[in-house]
Structures are given as structure tokens and as C-alpha cells.
Coordinates of C-alpha atoms in Angstrom, one line a residue:
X360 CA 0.1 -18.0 -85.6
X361 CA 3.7 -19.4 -85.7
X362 CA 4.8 -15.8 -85.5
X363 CA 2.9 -15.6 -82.3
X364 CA 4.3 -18.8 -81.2
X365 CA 7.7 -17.6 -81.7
X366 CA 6.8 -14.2 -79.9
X367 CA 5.3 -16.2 -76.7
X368 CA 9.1 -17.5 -76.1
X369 CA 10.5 -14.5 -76.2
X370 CA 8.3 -13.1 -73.4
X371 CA 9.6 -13.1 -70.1
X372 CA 7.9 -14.2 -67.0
X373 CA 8.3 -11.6 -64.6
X374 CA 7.6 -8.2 -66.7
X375 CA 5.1 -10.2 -69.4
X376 CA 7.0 -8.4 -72.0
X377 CA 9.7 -8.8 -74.8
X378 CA 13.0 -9.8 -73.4
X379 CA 15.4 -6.9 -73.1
X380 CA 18.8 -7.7 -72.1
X381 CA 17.8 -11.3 -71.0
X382 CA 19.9 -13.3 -68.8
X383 CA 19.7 -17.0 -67.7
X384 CA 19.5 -18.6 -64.4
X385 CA 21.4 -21.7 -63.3
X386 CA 18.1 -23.8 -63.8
X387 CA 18.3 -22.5 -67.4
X388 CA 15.2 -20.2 -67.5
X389 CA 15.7 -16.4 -68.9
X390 CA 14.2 -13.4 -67.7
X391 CA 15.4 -10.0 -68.2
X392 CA 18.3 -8.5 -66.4
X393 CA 16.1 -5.8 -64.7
X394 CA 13.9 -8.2 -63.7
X395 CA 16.8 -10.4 -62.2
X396 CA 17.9 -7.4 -59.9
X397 CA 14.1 -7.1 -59.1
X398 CA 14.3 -10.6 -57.5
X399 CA 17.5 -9.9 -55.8
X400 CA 16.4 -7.1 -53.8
X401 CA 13.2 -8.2 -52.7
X402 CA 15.1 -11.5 -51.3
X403 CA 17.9 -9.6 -49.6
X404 CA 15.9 -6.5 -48.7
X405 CA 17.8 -3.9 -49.9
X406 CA 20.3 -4.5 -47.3
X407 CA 24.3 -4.8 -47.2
X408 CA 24.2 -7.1 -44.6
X409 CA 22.0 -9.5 -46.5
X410 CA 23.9 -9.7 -49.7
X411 CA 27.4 -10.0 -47.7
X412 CA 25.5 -13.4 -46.2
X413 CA 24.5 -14.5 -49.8
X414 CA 20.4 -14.9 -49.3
X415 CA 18.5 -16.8 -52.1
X416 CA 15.7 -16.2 -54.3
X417 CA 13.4 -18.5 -56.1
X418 CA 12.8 -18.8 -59.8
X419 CA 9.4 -18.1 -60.8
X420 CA 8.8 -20.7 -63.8
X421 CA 10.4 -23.7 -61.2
X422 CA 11.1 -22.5 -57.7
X423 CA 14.7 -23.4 -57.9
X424 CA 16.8 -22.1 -55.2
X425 CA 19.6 -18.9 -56.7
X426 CA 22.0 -17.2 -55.0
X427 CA 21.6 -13.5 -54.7
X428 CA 25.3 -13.0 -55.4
X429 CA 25.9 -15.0 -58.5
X430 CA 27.0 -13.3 -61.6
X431 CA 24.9 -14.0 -64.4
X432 CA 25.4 -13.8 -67.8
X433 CA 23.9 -12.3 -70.8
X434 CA 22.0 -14.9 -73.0
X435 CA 24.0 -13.6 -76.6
X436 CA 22.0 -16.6 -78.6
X437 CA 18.4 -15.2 -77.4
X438 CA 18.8 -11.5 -77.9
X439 CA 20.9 -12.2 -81.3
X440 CA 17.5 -13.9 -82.0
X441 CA 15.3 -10.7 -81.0
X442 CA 17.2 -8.7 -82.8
X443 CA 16.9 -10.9 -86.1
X444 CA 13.4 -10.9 -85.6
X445 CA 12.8 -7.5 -85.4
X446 CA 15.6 -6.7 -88.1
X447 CA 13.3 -9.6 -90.1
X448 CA 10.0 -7.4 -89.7
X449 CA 9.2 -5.1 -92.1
X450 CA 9.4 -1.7 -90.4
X451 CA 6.0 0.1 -89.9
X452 CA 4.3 1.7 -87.1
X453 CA 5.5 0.4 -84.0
X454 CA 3.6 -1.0 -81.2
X455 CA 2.6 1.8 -78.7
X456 CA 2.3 -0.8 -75.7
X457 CA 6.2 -2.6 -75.8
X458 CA 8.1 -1.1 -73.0
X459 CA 11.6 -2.1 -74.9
X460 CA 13.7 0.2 -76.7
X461 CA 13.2 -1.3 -79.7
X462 CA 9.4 -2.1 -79.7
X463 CA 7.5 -4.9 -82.3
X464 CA 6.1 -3.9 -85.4
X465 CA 2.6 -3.4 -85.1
X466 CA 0.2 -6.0 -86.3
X467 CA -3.0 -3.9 -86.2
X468 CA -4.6 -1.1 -84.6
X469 CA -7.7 -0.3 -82.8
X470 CA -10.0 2.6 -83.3
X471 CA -11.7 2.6 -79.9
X472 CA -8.2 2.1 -77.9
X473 CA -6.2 4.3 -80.6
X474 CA -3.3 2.2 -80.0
X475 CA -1.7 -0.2 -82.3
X476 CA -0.5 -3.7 -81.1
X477 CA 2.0 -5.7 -82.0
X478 CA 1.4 -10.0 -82.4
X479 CA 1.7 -10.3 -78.8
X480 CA -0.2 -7.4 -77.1
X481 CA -3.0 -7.9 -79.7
X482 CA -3.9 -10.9 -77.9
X483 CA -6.4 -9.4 -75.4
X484 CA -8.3 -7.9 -78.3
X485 CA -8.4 -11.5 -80.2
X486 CA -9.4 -13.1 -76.6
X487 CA -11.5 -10.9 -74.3
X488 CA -15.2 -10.7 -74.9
X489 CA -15.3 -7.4 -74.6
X490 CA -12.5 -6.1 -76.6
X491 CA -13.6 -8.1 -79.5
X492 CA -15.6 -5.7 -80.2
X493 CA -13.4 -3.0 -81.2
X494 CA -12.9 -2.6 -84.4
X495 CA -9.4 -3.4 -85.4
X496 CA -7.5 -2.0 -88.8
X497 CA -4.6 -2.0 -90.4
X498 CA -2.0 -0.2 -88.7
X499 CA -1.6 3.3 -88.6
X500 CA 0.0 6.1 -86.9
X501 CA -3.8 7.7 -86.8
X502 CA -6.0 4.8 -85.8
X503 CA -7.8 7.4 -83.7
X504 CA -8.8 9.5 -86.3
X505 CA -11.0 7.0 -88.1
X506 CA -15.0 6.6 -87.9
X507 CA -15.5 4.1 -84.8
X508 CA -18.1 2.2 -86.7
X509 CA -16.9 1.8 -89.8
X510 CA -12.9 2.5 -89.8
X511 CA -13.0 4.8 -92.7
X512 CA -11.7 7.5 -93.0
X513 CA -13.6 10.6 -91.7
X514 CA -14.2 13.1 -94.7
X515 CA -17.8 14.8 -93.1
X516 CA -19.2 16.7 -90.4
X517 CA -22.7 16.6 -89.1
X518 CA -23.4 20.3 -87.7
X519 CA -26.5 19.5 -85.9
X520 CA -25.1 16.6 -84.2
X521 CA -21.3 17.8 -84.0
X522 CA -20.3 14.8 -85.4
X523 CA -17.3 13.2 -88.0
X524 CA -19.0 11.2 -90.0
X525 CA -17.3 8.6 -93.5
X526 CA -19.3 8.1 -96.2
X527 CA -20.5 4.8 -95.0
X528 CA -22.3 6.9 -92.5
X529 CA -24.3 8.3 -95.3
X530 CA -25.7 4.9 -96.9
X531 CA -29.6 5.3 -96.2
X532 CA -29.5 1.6 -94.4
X533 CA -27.2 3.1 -91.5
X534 CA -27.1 6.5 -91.8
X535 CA -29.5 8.9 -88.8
X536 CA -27.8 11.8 -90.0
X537 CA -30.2 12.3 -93.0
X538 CA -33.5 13.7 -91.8
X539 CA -33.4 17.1 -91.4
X540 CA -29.9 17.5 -90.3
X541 CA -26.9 19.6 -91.9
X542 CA -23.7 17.4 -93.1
X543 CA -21.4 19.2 -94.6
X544 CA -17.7 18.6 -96.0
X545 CA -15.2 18.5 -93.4
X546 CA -12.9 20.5 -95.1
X547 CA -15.9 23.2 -95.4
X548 CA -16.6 22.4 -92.1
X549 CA -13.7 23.0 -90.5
X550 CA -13.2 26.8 -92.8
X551 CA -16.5 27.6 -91.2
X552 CA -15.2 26.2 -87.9
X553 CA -12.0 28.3 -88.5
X554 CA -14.0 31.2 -89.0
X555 CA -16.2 30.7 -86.1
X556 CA -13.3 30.5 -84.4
X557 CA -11.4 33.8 -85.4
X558 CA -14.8 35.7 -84.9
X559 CA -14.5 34.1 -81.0
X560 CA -10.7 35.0 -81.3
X561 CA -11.0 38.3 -82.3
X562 CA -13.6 39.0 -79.8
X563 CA -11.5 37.4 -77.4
X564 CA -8.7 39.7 -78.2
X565 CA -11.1 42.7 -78.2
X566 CA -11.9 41.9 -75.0
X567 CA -8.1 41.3 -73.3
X568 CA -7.4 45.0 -75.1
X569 CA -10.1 46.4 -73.3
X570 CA -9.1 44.3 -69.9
X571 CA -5.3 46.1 -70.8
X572 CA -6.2 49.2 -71.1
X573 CA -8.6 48.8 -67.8
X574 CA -5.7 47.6 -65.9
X575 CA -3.5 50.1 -67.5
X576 CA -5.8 52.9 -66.4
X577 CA -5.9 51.0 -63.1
X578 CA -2.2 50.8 -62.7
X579 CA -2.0 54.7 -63.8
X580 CA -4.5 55.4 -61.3
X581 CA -3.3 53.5 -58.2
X582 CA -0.1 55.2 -59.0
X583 CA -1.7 58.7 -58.1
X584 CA -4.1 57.5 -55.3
X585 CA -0.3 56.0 -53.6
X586 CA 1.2 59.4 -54.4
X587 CA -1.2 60.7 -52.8
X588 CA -1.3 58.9 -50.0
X589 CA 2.5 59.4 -49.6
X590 CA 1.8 62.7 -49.1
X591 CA -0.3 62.6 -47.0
X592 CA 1.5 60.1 -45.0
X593 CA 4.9 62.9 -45.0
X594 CA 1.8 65.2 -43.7
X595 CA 0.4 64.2 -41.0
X596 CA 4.0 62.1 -40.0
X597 CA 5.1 66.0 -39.8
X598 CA 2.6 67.0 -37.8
X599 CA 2.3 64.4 -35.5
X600 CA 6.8 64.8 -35.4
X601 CA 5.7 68.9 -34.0
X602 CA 3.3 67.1 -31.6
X603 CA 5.3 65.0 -29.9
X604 CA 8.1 68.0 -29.7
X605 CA 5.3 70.4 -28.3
X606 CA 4.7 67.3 -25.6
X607 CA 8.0 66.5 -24.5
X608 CA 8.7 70.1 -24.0
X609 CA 5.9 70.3 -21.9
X610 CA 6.4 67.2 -20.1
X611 CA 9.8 68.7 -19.4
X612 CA 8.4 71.8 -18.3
X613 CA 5.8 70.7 -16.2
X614 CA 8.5 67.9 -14.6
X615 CA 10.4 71.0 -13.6
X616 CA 7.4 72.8 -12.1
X617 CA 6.4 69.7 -10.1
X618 CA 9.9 69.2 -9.1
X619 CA 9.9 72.7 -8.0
X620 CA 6.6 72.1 -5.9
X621 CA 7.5 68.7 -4.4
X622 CA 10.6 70.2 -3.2
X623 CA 9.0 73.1 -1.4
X624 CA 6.3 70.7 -0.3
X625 CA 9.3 68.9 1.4
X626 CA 10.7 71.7 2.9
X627 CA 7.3 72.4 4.6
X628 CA 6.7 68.9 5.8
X629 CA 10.2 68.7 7.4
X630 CA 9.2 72.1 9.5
X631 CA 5.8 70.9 10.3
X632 CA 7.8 67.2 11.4
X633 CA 10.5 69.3 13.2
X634 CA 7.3 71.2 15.3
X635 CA 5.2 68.0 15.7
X636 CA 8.6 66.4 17.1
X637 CA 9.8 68.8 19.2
X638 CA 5.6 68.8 21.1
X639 CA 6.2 65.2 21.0
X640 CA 9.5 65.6 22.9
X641 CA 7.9 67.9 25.5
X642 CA 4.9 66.0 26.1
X643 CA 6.9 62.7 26.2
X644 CA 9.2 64.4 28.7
X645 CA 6.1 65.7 30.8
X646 CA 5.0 62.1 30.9
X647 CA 8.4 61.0 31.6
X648 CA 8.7 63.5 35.0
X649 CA 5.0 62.5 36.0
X650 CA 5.4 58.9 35.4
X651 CA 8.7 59.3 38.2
X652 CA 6.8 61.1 40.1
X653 CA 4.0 58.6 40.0
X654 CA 6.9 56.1 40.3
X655 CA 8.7 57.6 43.2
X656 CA 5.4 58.4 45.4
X657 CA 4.6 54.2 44.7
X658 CA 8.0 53.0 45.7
X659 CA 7.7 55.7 48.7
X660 CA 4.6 53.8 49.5
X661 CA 5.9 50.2 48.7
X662 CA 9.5 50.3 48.9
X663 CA 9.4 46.4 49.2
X664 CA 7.7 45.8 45.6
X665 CA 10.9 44.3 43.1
X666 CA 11.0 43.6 39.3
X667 CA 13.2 40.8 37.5
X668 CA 14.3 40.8 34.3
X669 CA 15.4 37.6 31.8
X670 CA 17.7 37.8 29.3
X671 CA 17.6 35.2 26.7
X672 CA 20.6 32.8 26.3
X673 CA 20.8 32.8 22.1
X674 CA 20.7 36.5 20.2
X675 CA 19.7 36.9 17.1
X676 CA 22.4 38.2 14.2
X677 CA 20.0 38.5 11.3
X678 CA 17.2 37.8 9.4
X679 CA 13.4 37.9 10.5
X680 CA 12.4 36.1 14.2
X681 CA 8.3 35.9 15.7
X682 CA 7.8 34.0 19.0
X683 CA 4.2 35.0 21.2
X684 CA 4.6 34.9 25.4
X685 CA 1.4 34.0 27.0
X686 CA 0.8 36.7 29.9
X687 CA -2.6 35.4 31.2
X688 CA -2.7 37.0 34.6
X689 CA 0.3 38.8 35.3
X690 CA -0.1 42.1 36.5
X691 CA 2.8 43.6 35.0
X692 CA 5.1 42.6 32.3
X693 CA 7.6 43.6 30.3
X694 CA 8.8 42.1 27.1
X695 CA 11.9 43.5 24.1
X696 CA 15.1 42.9 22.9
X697 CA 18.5 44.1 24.0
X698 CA 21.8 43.9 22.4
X699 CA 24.0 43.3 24.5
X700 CA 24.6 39.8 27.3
X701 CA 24.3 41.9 30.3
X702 CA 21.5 44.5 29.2
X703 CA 18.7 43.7 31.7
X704 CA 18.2 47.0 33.2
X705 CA 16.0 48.7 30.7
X706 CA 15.0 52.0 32.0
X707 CA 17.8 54.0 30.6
X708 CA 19.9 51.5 28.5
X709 CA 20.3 52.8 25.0
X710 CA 20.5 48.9 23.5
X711 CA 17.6 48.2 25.1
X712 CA 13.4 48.5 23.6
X713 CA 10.9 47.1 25.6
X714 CA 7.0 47.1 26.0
X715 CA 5.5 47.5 29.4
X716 CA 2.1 46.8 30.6
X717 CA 0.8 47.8 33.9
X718 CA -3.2 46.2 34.9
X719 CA -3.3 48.6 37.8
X720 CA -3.1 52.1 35.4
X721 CA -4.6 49.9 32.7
X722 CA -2.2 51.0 30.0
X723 CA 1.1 50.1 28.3
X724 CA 4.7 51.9 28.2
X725 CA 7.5 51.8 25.6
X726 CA 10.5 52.6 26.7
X727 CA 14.5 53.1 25.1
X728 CA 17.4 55.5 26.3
X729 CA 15.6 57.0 29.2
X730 CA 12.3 57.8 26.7
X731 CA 9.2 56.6 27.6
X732 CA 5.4 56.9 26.1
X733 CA 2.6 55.6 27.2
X734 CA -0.9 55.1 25.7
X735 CA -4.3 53.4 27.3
X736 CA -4.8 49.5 26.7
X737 CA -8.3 48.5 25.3
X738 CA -7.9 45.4 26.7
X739 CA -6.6 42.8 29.2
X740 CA -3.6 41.1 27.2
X741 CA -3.5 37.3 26.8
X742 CA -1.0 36.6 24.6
X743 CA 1.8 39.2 23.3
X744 CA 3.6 38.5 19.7
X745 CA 6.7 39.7 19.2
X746 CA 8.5 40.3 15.3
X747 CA 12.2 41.2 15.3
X748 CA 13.6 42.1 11.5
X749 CA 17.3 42.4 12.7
X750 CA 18.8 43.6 9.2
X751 CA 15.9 46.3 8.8
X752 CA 15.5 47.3 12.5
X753 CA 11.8 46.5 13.1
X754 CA 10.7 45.7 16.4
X755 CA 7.0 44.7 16.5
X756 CA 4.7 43.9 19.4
X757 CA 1.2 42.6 18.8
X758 CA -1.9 41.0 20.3
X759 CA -1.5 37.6 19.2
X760 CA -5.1 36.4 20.1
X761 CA -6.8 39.7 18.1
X762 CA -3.4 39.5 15.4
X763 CA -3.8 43.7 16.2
X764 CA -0.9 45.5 16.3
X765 CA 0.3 47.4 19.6
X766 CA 4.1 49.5 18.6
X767 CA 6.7 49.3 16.5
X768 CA 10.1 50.3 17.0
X769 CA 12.6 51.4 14.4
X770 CA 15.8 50.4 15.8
X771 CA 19.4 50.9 15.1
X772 CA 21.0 47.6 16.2
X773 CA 24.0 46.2 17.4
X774 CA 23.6 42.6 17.0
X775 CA 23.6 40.3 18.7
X776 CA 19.9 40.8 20.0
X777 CA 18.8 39.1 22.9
X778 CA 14.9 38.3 23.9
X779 CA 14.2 40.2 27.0
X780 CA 11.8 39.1 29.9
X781 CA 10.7 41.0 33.0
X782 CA 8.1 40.5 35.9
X783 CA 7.2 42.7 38.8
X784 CA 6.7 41.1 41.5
X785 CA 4.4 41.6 44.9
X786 CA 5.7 43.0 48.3
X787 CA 6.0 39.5 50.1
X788 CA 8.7 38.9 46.4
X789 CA 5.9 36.4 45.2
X790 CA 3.3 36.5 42.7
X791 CA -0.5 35.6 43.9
X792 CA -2.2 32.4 44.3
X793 CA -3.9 33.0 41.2
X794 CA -1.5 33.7 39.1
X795 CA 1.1 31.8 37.2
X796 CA 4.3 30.9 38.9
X797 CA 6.3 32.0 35.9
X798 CA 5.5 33.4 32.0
X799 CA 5.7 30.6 29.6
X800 CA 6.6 31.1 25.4
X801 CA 4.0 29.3 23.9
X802 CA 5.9 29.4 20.5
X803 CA 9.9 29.3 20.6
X804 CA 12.0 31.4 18.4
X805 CA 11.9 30.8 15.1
X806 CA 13.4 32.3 11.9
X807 CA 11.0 33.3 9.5

């Protein structure tokens, strides 16, 4: 017990172990140096900052107040004294719980635990209720191999129960091993064991030579099915290689052929446009004569009748422009574009392409350069909408109310292009009582 006193000093606070490397604090306490540093970084943090300010830490015996930054020194009286007392000791097995580098000599071992304490660590087994009942024994390197209930040494084997039995097992007082059971030697035990064992060994190995050779067998014969398949693979990769080449040289020849066949195609569209055109041409010149005949016999007949024309003020350079011009009740009306300032006379300007309605024949006129053609109006127009495209040359009219398209022009352009206006007027120079005094844009000119 005075040995255990002596041990209980020389345990330190923090780690509840044997000092190693101890060190004392200004309040006089010792703890070991790794346990010291422990203290300073959990007061500090861990951070450069902190220690450069000199935080404090607390000593865990007496609360006393310690700079993080002090330089403690190694207690040489204590660990001289640990190192006496273990030099003292006679040297056995050591205990398998110290942490030091130099652990205690063991005072016992237990069976159950298969450890073996030293006069400190024992303690728990001398205390605890529990642990009291594991049976301690002298120390030895091979506590674990002894009988649990007895702490003898195990010299039998129980083959029914598969059990390691001393010979205290086999007094008739304790012993259930007796009746009807089979204990053997353990030396004879483990020989049979052994044998057991090489039987299951050789028939282990039996069986991995058979699983070699199986793979073997399965290596040699994936080996020929992937030959194989390589084969096959060059196969058909040459076949399919002469199918594409048969393709593409029938693509080729077949691009020719249609090439061949569009460009004739071409050639027999262009003759059939150059015929269609050339009708067109006579039949819009036939409507041209009659329409000045028809024109000459009404100014003959009302030499008084007039027509103005509009020009707009701002022309149009590029981009896309769409503005509408409500006609409600005008009797005749002309609407376009002309490039050019001083372009109002649009029968025979080549800068001018206008749209012109007449109620009285019930049809409208387009008319550029002298060219005029006329087709049948399906209805009274309200409202006309006009799209101008200047940097394509698209000239659009439309009904605005029905969003039906009337004619297009395809115009080459000179911008600027200027909105053009016209109304024909009645013999006394005035439009009826029921009509509007003048056309008005519902919707200005706007770029698109």
C-alpha cells in the first residue's frame, strides 16, 4: 500500500497517468509537459495573435492564474525519482495500460481483461464491484491463455463442448464435462485438430487447383472467342469499308445525273418564263392601248375632271417602313412611292410604283415606266396598307381591314423614297358632299 501511495504522487492530474517529462507551474503543482502545452492551446486557441497578447490559463489542482507564454522548466528532482523507482522495481512484465515510454512493472494480471496492471491501474479491479470479480494472477505475458475459472493453466480439450479445460475443471465437485462427453489431451487435441485441419487444407487446395485450371481454361478460351471476334470485327469493318465506297460512288453519280436534269429543267423553265413573259407583255400592252383609249374617250367626254398628287416631305433611305391610309369613300385613289422630290406624275415616271383604284370600273391598276395592269377588285376598299423594304426592294399594298394582300412590287430603288398621294377629283374640282374633304394616314410612318 505505501507503494501505491508513492505511485498516486507521481500521477499527474490532467492525463491520470505516470508523469513523463513533468514540469512545474509557478503555484508549484506538476503536470506533464504535454499536458502543459495542452492547457496552452485551449487558452489561446491555437492562435498567433493570442499568444503575442500573453492569454492565461488556469491550474487544475488550484485555479491559479499562468501565463501562456512562460517558460517552464523541467522538474529534474521528480523524474530523477521516477526513474529510481522504476530502476528500483524488479523488471518483469510490464503493464499493458501505462502510456509512458517506460511503463510500471506489473503487479498482477487479469484473465478476463488479458491485461496486466501495474500498482496504479490495478486499482479499478481492487475497487469496482464489478471487476472484482475477475480473477487476478500473478503476472504474465499470457494471462489470457489461462482457464477463466480457475487460472490454471489449460492442459485439456472438451471435444463435445469445444472447450480448454485445467485439471481443476476435472474435479467431480465442479467439473460438467464428465457425463458422456469426450476430453481429451490438448496436445492430442490439437494433433487431431492439426489433422482436421490439413484434411480441410488439402481439400481447400484441391479445390483452388481445380478453380486454376477452370480459370486457366477460361482465360485460354476467352483468348480464342476475342480472336475470333477480331476477325470478325476486320470482316465485316471490310465489308462495310466496300459499302460505303459503292455509296459514295453512287451518291456521286447520281449527284451528277440530277445535276444534269436540274440544269436542263432550268433551261426549260427559263423558255417557258421567256413565253409566258413575252404573252404577259402583249396582253399588258393591249390593256395599256385600251385603257388610253378608254382614257382618252373619258377625258373627251369630261375634259374638266383633274387628279392631284402628294408627295411626302421625309424619304425613306433604308430599312423596313408600314403606314395604312384610310380611303373610306373616295372614288379614286392612288397610293406608292417615288424616288425622287419632284416625282408626282406617275404615269410614265420610271422612279415611280403606284396602286390605283377606280369605284366606277370597280378594279385596281398598278402602274411603273409607262406599264400598267389591272385586275377586278372583290371589294370596296376601306383602309390600304402599305410595306416598303427599301434595302430588298419590296413594295407591298394590302387591305388593312381583311390583312389580304393586293400587289407587290420588286423594285430597283434609288433612295431616297418618298410616300406618294393622289386624288381625282370631280368636274366642278371638288369632291362630293359625302365624301371626305381630304385622305387621312391613320397610322404615320414608322420603321419596322
Amino acid at each position: 500500500m505505501e507503494s501505491v501511495a508513492v505511485d498516486d504522487e507521481l500521477i499527474c492530474a490532467v492525463c491520470r497517468d505516470t508523469f513523463v517529462q513533468p514540469v512545474t507551474l509557478p503555484c508549484g503543482h506538476n503536470y506533464c509537459e504535454e499536458c502543459v502545452n495542452l492547457l496552452k492551446r485551449s487558452a489561446d486557441g491555437g492562435c498567433q495573435k493570442a499568444r503575442e497578447t500573453r492569454s492565461l490559463f488556469s491550474c487544475p489542482l488550484c485555479l491559479a492564474p499562468c501565463e501562456t507564454g512562460i517558460d517552464l522548466k523541467k522538474n529534474s528532482v521528480l523524474c530523477n525519482i521516477i526513474e529510481k523507482l522504476h530502476g528500483g522495481r524488479a523488471k518483469g512484465v510490464a503493464c499493458t495500460v501505462c502510456k509512458g515510454q517506460e511503463p510500471l512493472p506489473a503487479e498482477r494480471s487479469c484473465i478476463h481483461c488479458a491485461e496486466s496492471y501495474c500498482t496504479v491501474h490495478i486499482i479499478p479491479h481492487l475497487e469496482n464491484e464489478f471487476l472484482r470479480k475477475h480473477m487476478l494472477v500473478e503476472p504474465r505475458p499470457d494471462a489470457g491463455r489461462l482457464c477463466k475459472q480457475h487460472g490454471r493453466e489449460v492442459e485439456l480439450y472438451c471435444e463435445t463442448d469445444c472447450a480448454l479445460l485445467c485439471v481443476y475443471c476435472m474435479l467431480p465437485s465442479e467439473n460438467p464435462h464428465l457425463n458422456g462427453h469426450n476430453v481429451v489431451k490438448l496436445a492430442d487435441a490439437m494433433n487431431s485438430v492439426k489433422e482436421a485441419f490439413q484434411v480441410k487444407l488439402g481439400g481447400i487446395r484441391d479445390s483452388l487447383a481445380e478453380i486454376t485450371d477452370g480459370l486457366q481454361k477460361l482465360e485460354e478460351a476467352a483468348s480464342v472467342s476475342k480472336d475470333r471476334l477480331t476477325n470478325q470485327q476486320q470482316e465485316y469493318s471490310g465489308f462495310l469499308r466496300r459499302v460505303r465506297m459503292f455509296v459514295e460512288v453512287e451518291e456521286k453519280a447520281w449527284q451528277k445525273r440530277l445535276a444534269v436534269a436540274m440544269v436542263a429543267e432550268s433551261r426549260r423553265m427559263e423558255e417557258r418564263m421567256e413565253k409566258l413573259q413575252q404573252l404577259r407583255m402583249n396582253a399588258d400592252r393591249s390593256a395599256l392601248w385600251a385603257e388610253r383609249e378608254a382614257q382618252s374617250r373619258e377625258q373627251a367626254s369630261d375634259s374638266q375632271s383633274s387628279c392631284c398628287c402628294a408627295l411626302g416631305s421625309a424619304g425613306f433611305s433604308r430599312g423596313a417602313h408600314y403606314w395604312e391610309v384610310e380611303v373610306r369613300g373616295i372614288p379614286s385613289w392612288a397610293l406608292g412611292i417615288s424616288c425622287g422630290s419632284g416625282h408626282t406624275h406617275v404615269e410614265n415616271s420610271a422612279s415611280c410604283w403606284v396602286l390605283i383604284y377606280s369605284q366606277r370600273r370597280q378594279q385596281f391598276c398598278t402602274q411603273h415606266h409607262g406599264q400598267t395592269s389591272c385586275f377586278a377588285a372583290s371589294r370596296v376598299p376601306v383602309k390600304i396598307g402599305l410595306f416598303l423594304d427599301v434595302d430588298s426592294g419590296i413594295l407591298s399594298f394590302y387591305d388593312a381591314e381583311l390583312l389580304q394582300g393586293l400587289y407587290t412590287f420588286y423594285c430597283q430603288l434609288n433612295p431616297p423614297a418618298y410616300p406618294l398621294f393622289c386624288l381625282c377629283l370631280d368636274r366642278d374640282g371638288t369632291l362630293t358632299s359625302t365624301l371626305p374633304q381630304e385622305m387621312r394616314i391613320l397610322t404615320p410612318v414608322t420603321n419596322l
